[in-house]
Coordinates of C-alpha atoms in Angstrom, one line a residue:
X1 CA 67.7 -152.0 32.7
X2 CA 69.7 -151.3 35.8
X3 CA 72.0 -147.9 35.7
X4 CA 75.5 -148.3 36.3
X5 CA 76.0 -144.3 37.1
X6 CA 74.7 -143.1 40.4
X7 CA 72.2 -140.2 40.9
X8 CA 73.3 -137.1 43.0
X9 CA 70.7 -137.8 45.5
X10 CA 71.9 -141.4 45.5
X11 CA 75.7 -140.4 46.3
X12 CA 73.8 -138.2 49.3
X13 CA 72.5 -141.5 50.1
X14 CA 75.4 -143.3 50.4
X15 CA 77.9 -140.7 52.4
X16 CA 74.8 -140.0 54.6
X17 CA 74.5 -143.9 55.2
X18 CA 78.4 -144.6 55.7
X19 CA 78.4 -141.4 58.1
X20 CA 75.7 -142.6 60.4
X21 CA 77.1 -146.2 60.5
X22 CA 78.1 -146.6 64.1
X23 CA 77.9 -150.5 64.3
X24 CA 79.7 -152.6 61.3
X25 CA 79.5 -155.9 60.3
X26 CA 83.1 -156.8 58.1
X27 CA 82.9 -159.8 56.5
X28 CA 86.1 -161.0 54.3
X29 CA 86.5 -164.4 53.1
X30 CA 88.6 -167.0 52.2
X31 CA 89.7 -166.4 48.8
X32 CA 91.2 -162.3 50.8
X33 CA 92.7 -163.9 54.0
X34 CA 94.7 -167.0 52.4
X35 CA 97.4 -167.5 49.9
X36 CA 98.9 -170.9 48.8
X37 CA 100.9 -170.9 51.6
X38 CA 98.4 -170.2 54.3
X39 CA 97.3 -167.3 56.2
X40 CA 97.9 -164.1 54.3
X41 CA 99.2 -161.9 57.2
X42 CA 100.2 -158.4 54.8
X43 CA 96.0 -158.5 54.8
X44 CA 95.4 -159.1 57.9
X45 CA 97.9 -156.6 59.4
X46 CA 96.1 -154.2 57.1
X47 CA 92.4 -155.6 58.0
X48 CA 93.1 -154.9 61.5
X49 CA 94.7 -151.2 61.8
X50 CA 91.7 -150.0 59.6
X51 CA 89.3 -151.4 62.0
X52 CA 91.1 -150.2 64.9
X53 CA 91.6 -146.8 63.6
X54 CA 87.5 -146.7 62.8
X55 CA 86.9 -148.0 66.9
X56 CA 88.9 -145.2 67.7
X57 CA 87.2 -142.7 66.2
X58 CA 84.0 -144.3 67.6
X59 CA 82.3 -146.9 65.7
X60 CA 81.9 -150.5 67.2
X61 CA 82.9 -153.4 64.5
X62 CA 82.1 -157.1 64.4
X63 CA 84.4 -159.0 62.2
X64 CA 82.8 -162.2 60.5
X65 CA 86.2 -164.3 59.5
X66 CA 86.2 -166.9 56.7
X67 CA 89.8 -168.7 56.5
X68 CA 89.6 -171.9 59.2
X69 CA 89.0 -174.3 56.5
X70 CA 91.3 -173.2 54.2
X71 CA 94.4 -172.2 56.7
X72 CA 94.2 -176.2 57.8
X73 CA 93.8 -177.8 54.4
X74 CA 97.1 -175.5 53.8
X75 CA 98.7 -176.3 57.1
X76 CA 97.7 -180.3 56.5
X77 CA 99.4 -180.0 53.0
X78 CA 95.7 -181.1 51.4
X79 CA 95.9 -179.1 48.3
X80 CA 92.6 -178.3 46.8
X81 CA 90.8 -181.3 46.1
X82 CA 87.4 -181.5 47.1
X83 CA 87.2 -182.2 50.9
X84 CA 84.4 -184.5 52.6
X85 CA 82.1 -182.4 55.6
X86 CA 84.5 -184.9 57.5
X87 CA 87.5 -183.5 56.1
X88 CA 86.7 -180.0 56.2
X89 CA 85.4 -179.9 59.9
X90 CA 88.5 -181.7 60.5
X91 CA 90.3 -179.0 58.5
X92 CA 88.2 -176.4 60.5
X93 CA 89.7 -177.4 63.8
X94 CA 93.1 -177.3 62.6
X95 CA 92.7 -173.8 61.1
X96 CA 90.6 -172.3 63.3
X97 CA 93.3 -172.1 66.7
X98 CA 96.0 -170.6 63.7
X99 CA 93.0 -168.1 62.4
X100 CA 92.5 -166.9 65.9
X101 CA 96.0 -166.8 67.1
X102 CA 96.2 -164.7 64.1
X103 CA 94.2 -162.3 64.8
X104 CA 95.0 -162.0 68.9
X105 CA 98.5 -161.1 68.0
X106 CA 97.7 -158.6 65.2
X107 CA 95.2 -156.7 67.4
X108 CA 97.7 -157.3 70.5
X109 CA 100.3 -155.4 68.9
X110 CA 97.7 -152.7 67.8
X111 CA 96.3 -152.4 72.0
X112 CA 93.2 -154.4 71.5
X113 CA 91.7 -157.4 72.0
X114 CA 89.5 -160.2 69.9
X115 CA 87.0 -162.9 71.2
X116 CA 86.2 -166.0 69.7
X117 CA 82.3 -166.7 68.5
X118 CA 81.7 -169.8 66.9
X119 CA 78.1 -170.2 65.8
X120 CA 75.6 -172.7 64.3
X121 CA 72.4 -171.9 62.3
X122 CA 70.8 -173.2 65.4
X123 CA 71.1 -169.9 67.4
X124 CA 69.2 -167.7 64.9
X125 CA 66.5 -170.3 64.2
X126 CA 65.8 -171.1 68.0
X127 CA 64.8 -167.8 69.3
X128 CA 66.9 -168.8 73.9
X129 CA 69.8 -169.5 71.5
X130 CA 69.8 -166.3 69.5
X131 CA 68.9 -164.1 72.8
X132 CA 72.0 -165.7 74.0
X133 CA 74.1 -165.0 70.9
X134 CA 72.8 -161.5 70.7
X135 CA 73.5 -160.6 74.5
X136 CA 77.1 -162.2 74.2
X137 CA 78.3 -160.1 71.3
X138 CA 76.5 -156.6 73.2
X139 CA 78.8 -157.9 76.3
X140 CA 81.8 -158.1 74.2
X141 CA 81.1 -154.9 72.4
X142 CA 80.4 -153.3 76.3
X143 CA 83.7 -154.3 77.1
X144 CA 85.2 -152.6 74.1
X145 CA 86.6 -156.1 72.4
X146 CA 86.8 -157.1 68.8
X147 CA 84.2 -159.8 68.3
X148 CA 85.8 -162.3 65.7
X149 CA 82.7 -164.7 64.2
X150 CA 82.8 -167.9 62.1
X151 CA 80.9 -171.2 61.6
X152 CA 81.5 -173.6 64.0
X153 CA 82.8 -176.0 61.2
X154 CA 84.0 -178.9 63.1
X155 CA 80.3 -180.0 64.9
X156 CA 78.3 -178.3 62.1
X157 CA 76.1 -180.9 60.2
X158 CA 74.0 -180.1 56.8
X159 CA 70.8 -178.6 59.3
X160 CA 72.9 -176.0 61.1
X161 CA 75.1 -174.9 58.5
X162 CA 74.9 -171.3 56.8
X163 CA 76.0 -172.7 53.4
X164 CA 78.7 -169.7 53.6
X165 CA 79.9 -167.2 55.7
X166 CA 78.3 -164.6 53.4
X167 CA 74.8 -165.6 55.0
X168 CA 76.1 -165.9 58.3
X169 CA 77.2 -162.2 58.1
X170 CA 74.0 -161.5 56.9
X171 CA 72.3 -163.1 59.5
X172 CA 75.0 -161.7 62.1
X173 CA 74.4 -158.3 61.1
X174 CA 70.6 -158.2 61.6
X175 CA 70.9 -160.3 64.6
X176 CA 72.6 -157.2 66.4
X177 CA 70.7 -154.6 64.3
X178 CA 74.2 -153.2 62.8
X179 CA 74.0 -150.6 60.4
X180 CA 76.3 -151.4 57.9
X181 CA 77.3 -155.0 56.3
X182 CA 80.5 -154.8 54.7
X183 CA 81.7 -158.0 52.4
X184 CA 84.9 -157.9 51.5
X185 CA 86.0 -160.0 48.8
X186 CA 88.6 -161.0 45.9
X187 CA 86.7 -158.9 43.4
X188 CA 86.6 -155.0 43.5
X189 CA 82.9 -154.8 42.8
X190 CA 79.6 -156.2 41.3
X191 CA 79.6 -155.8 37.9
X192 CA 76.7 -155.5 34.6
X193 CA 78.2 -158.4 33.0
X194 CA 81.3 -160.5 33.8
X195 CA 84.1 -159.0 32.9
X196 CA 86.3 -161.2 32.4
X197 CA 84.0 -162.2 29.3
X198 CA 83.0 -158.6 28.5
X199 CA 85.1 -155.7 28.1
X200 CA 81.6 -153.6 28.2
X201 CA 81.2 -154.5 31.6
X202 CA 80.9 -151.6 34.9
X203 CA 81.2 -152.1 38.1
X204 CA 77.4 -150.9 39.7
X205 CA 78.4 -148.3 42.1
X206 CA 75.2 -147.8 43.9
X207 CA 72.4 -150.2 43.9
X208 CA 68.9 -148.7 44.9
X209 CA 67.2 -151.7 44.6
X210 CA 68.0 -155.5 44.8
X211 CA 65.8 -157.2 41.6
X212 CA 65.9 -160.0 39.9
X213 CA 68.0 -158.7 36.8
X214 CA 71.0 -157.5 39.5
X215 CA 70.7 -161.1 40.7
X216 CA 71.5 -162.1 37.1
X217 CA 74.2 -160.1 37.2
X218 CA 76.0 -161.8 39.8
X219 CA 76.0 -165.4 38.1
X220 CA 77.4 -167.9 41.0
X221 CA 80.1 -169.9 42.0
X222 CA 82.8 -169.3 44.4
X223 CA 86.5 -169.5 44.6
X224 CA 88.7 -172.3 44.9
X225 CA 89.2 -172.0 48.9
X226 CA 85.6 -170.1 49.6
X227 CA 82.3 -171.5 49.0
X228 CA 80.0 -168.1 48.3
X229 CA 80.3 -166.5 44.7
X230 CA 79.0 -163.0 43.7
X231 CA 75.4 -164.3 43.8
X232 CA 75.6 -165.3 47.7
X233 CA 77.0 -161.8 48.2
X234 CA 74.2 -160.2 46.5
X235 CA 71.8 -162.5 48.7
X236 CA 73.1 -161.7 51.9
X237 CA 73.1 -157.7 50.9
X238 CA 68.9 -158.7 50.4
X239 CA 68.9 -159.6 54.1
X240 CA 70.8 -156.8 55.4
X241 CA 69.0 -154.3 53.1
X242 CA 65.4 -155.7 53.6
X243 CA 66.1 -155.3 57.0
X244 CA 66.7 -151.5 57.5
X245 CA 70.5 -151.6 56.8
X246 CA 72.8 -150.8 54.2
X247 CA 75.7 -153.2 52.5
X248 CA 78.6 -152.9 50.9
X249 CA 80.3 -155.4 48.5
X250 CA 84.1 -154.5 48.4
X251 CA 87.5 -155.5 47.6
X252 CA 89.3 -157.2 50.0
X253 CA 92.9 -156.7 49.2
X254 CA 92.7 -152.9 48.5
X255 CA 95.2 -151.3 50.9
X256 CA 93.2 -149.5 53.4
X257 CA 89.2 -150.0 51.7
X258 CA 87.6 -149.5 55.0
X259 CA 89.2 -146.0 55.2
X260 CA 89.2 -145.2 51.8
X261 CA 85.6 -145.9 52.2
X262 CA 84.3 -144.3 55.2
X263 CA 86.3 -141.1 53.4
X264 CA 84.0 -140.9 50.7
X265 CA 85.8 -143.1 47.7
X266 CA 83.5 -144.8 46.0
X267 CA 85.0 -148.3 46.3
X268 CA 82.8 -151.4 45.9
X269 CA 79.1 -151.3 45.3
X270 CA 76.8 -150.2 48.0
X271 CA 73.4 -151.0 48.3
X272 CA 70.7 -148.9 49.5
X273 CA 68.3 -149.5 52.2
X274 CA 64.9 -151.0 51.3
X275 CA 62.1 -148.3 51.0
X276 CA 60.1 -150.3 53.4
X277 CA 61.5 -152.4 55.6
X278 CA 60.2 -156.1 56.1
X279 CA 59.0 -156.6 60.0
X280 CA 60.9 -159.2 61.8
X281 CA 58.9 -161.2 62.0
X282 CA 58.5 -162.1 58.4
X283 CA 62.4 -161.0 57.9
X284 CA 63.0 -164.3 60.3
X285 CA 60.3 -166.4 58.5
X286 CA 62.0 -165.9 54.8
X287 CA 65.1 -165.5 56.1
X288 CA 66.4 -166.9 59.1
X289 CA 63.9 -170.8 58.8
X290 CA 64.9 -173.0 56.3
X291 CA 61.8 -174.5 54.3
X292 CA 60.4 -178.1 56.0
X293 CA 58.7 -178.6 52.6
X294 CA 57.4 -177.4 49.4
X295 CA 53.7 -176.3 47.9
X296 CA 54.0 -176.0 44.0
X297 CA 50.6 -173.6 43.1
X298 CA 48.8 -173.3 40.3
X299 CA 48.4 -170.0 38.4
X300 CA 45.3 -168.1 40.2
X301 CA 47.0 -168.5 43.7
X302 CA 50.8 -167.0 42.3
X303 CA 48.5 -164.2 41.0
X304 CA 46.5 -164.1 44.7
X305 CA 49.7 -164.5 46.6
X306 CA 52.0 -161.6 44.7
X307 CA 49.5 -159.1 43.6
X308 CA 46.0 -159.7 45.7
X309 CA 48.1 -159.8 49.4
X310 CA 45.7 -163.1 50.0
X311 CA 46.4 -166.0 52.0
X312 CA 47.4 -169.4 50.6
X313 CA 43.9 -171.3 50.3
X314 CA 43.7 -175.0 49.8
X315 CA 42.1 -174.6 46.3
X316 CA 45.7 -173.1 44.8
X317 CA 47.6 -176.1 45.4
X318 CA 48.3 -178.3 43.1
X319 CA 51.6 -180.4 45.0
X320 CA 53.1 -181.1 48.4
X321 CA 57.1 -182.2 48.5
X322 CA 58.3 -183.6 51.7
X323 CA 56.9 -183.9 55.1
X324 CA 56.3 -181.4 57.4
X325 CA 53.9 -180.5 60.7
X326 CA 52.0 -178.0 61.8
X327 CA 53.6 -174.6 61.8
X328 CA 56.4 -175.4 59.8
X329 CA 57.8 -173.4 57.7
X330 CA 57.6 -173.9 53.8
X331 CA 58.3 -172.4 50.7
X332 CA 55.6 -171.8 48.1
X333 CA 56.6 -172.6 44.4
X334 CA 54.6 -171.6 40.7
X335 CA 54.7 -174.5 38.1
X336 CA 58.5 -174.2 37.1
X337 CA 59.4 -174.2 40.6
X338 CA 60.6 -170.9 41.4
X339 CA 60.0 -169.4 45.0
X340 CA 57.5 -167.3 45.8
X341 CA 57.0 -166.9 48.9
X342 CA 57.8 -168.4 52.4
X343 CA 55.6 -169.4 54.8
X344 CA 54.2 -171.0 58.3
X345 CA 51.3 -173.4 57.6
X346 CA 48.4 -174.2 59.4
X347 CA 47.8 -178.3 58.6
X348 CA 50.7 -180.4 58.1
X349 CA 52.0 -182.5 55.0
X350 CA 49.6 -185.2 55.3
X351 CA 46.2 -182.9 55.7
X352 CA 47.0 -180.9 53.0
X353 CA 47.8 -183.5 50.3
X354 CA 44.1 -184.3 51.1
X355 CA 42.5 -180.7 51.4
X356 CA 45.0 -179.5 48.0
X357 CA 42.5 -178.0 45.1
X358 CA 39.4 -178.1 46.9
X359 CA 37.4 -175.4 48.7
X360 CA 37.5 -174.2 52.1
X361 CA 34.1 -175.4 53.0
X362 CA 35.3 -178.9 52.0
X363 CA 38.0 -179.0 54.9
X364 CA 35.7 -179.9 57.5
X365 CA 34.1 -182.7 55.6
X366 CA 37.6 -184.3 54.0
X367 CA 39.9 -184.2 57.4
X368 CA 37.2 -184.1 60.3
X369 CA 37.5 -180.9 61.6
X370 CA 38.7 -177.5 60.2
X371 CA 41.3 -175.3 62.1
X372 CA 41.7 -172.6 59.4
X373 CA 40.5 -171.3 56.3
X374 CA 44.0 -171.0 55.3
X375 CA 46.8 -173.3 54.2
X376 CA 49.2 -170.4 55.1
X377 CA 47.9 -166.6 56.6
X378 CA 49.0 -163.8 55.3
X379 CA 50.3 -162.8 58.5
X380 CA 52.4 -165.7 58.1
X381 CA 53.5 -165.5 54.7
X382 CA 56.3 -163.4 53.0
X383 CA 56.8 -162.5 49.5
X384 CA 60.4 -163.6 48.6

């Protein structure tokens, strides 16, 4: 079971982290920065001379701003039905000029200035788009502005979409090797059990280690103007923290968190760094690609894949969903279809719905000619 009290030496963790972090990720979300009646300015006045304070005193911050959807279905007078992708992209380019205006006066007023980034999932998959992301955001930094990031909403079809601005804060974050992801939400912290259903439930201070039982905790579903729940938080922590960094889940609407925070108050729940840090490689492959396709395996190769640190042979497969080519990426499934692993593959769809269950020395006989023993390398395959 996890612990909801924190050790000494984790506490030393955590100040040491928060002391060291000189490049910040803040990532609040719809459900903080609106109200029924739009744009909720009290936080964002608030938002904004805590992060200008914090630049002052010599740490660089990147803010990653939900709100463009939800400040034009207010502004439009939409209420909260369910919008259509066309509806909220055209909801998305209302909002988005009133988000922005926003947030140039507020940091006007306060002797700074914002830029606009609007991104797609496009520019981390395609490694020219991401070198241009990445050196954009260091010029804005270099030029002392406040990088303000969101989903570009209005062009963004199912394929480049994040899902929620959780992931793309994630992704943000690791993109410009920050080292601190803060997410900043309508909920104070992650909690053992949901409290609204159980008064026995305690907010998890410190979390050393992201498993599956802390996923439990965090159930799903999101608000009624945001799209990520608890359980995309937790997910986008995984990123950051498999990637080196640390991440804090936090709530929004305290007065002053990101002081009160960097000062030592344990606010939120902040989790720890990964011992061992996933190369980047493999971070991009179960991370950043989204699957082609799907390989359901039988018994002997989840044991081979998770325990043995074996490549995915032909012989473990017992199913291939969808169609894919050679070198995309695919996630590898047991029998109930829970992910495993992620990986790039070495014969496409087709080849392997022949070559699935038999032995490598059959390849060459089946398709005509053999290019690898493996299905997927282990170089090429993450645990996930």
């Amino acid at each position: 079971m996890s612990r909801q009290t924190a050790s000494g030496a984790e506490l030393q963790q955590r100040r040491c982290y928060l002391d060291k972090a000189r490049r910040v990720v803040v990532k609040v979300g719809s459900a903080v920065l609106t109200t029924g009646e739009g744009l909720n300015y009290a936080v964002l006045d608030n938002l904004a001379a805590q992060i200008e304070q914090l630049r002052r005193g010599g740490r660089e911050f990147i803010l990653v701003s939900s709100g463009a959807v939800a400040a034009g279905r207010r502004k439009l007078g939409l209420g909260n039905r369910a919008l259509s992708l066309r509806e909220k992209q055209a909801a998305a380019a209302v909002g988005q000029s009133s988000l922005m205006r926003a947030y140039e006066k507020i940091f006007e007023q306060l002797g700074a200035k914002v830029a606009q980034v609007l991104l797609t999932h496009d520019a981390f998959s395609r490694r020219d788009r991401y070198l241009n992301a990445r050196n954009t955001i260091f010029t804005l930094l270099q030029w002392n502005l406040v990088p303000v990031i969101n989903e570009n909403d209005t062009v963004s079809v199912e394929e480049l979409r994040f899902g929620d601005n959780d992931t793309l804060g994630a992704m943000v974050t690791n993109l410009l090797e920050a080292d601190l992801f803060i997410c900043l939400t309508d909920v104070d912290a992650l909690y053992s059990a949901d409290p609204g259903c159980n008064s026995g439930a305690c907010p998890l201070r410190i979390v050393p280690a992201i498993t599956p039982e802390i996923e439990g905790m965090a159930g799903g579903g999101g608000s009624a103007v945001g799209t990520g729940g608890m359980l995309s938080k937790v997910k986008a922590a995984r990123m950051v923290v498999s990637h080196g960094g640390s991440a804090v889940i936090g709530p929004g609407r305290e007065p002053d968190v990101l002081l009160r925070l960097f000062a030592g108050e344990e606010l939120g729940s902040f989790f720890l760094p990964a011992p061992q840090k996933i190369p980047s490689r493999k971070h991009w492959i179960a991370y950043t690609l989204r699957p082609k396709g799907y390989l359901v395996l039988d018994d002997g190769a989840c044991r081979a894949i998770l325990g043995g640190g074996k490549s995915l042979l032909p012989s473990g497969i017992i199913e291939v969903r969808g169609e894919f080519g050679l070198g995309d990426p695919v996630h590898c499934l047991d029998r109930s279809g829970k992910p495993l692993a992620a990986g790039l593959v070495s014969y496409d769809a087709a080849a392997i719905r022949r070559i699935m269950g038999v032995k490598t020395t059959a390849i060459a006989d089946i398709l005509g000619y053999k290019d690898s023993d493996e299905v997927i390398h282990r170089d090429n395959l993450v645990i996930l």
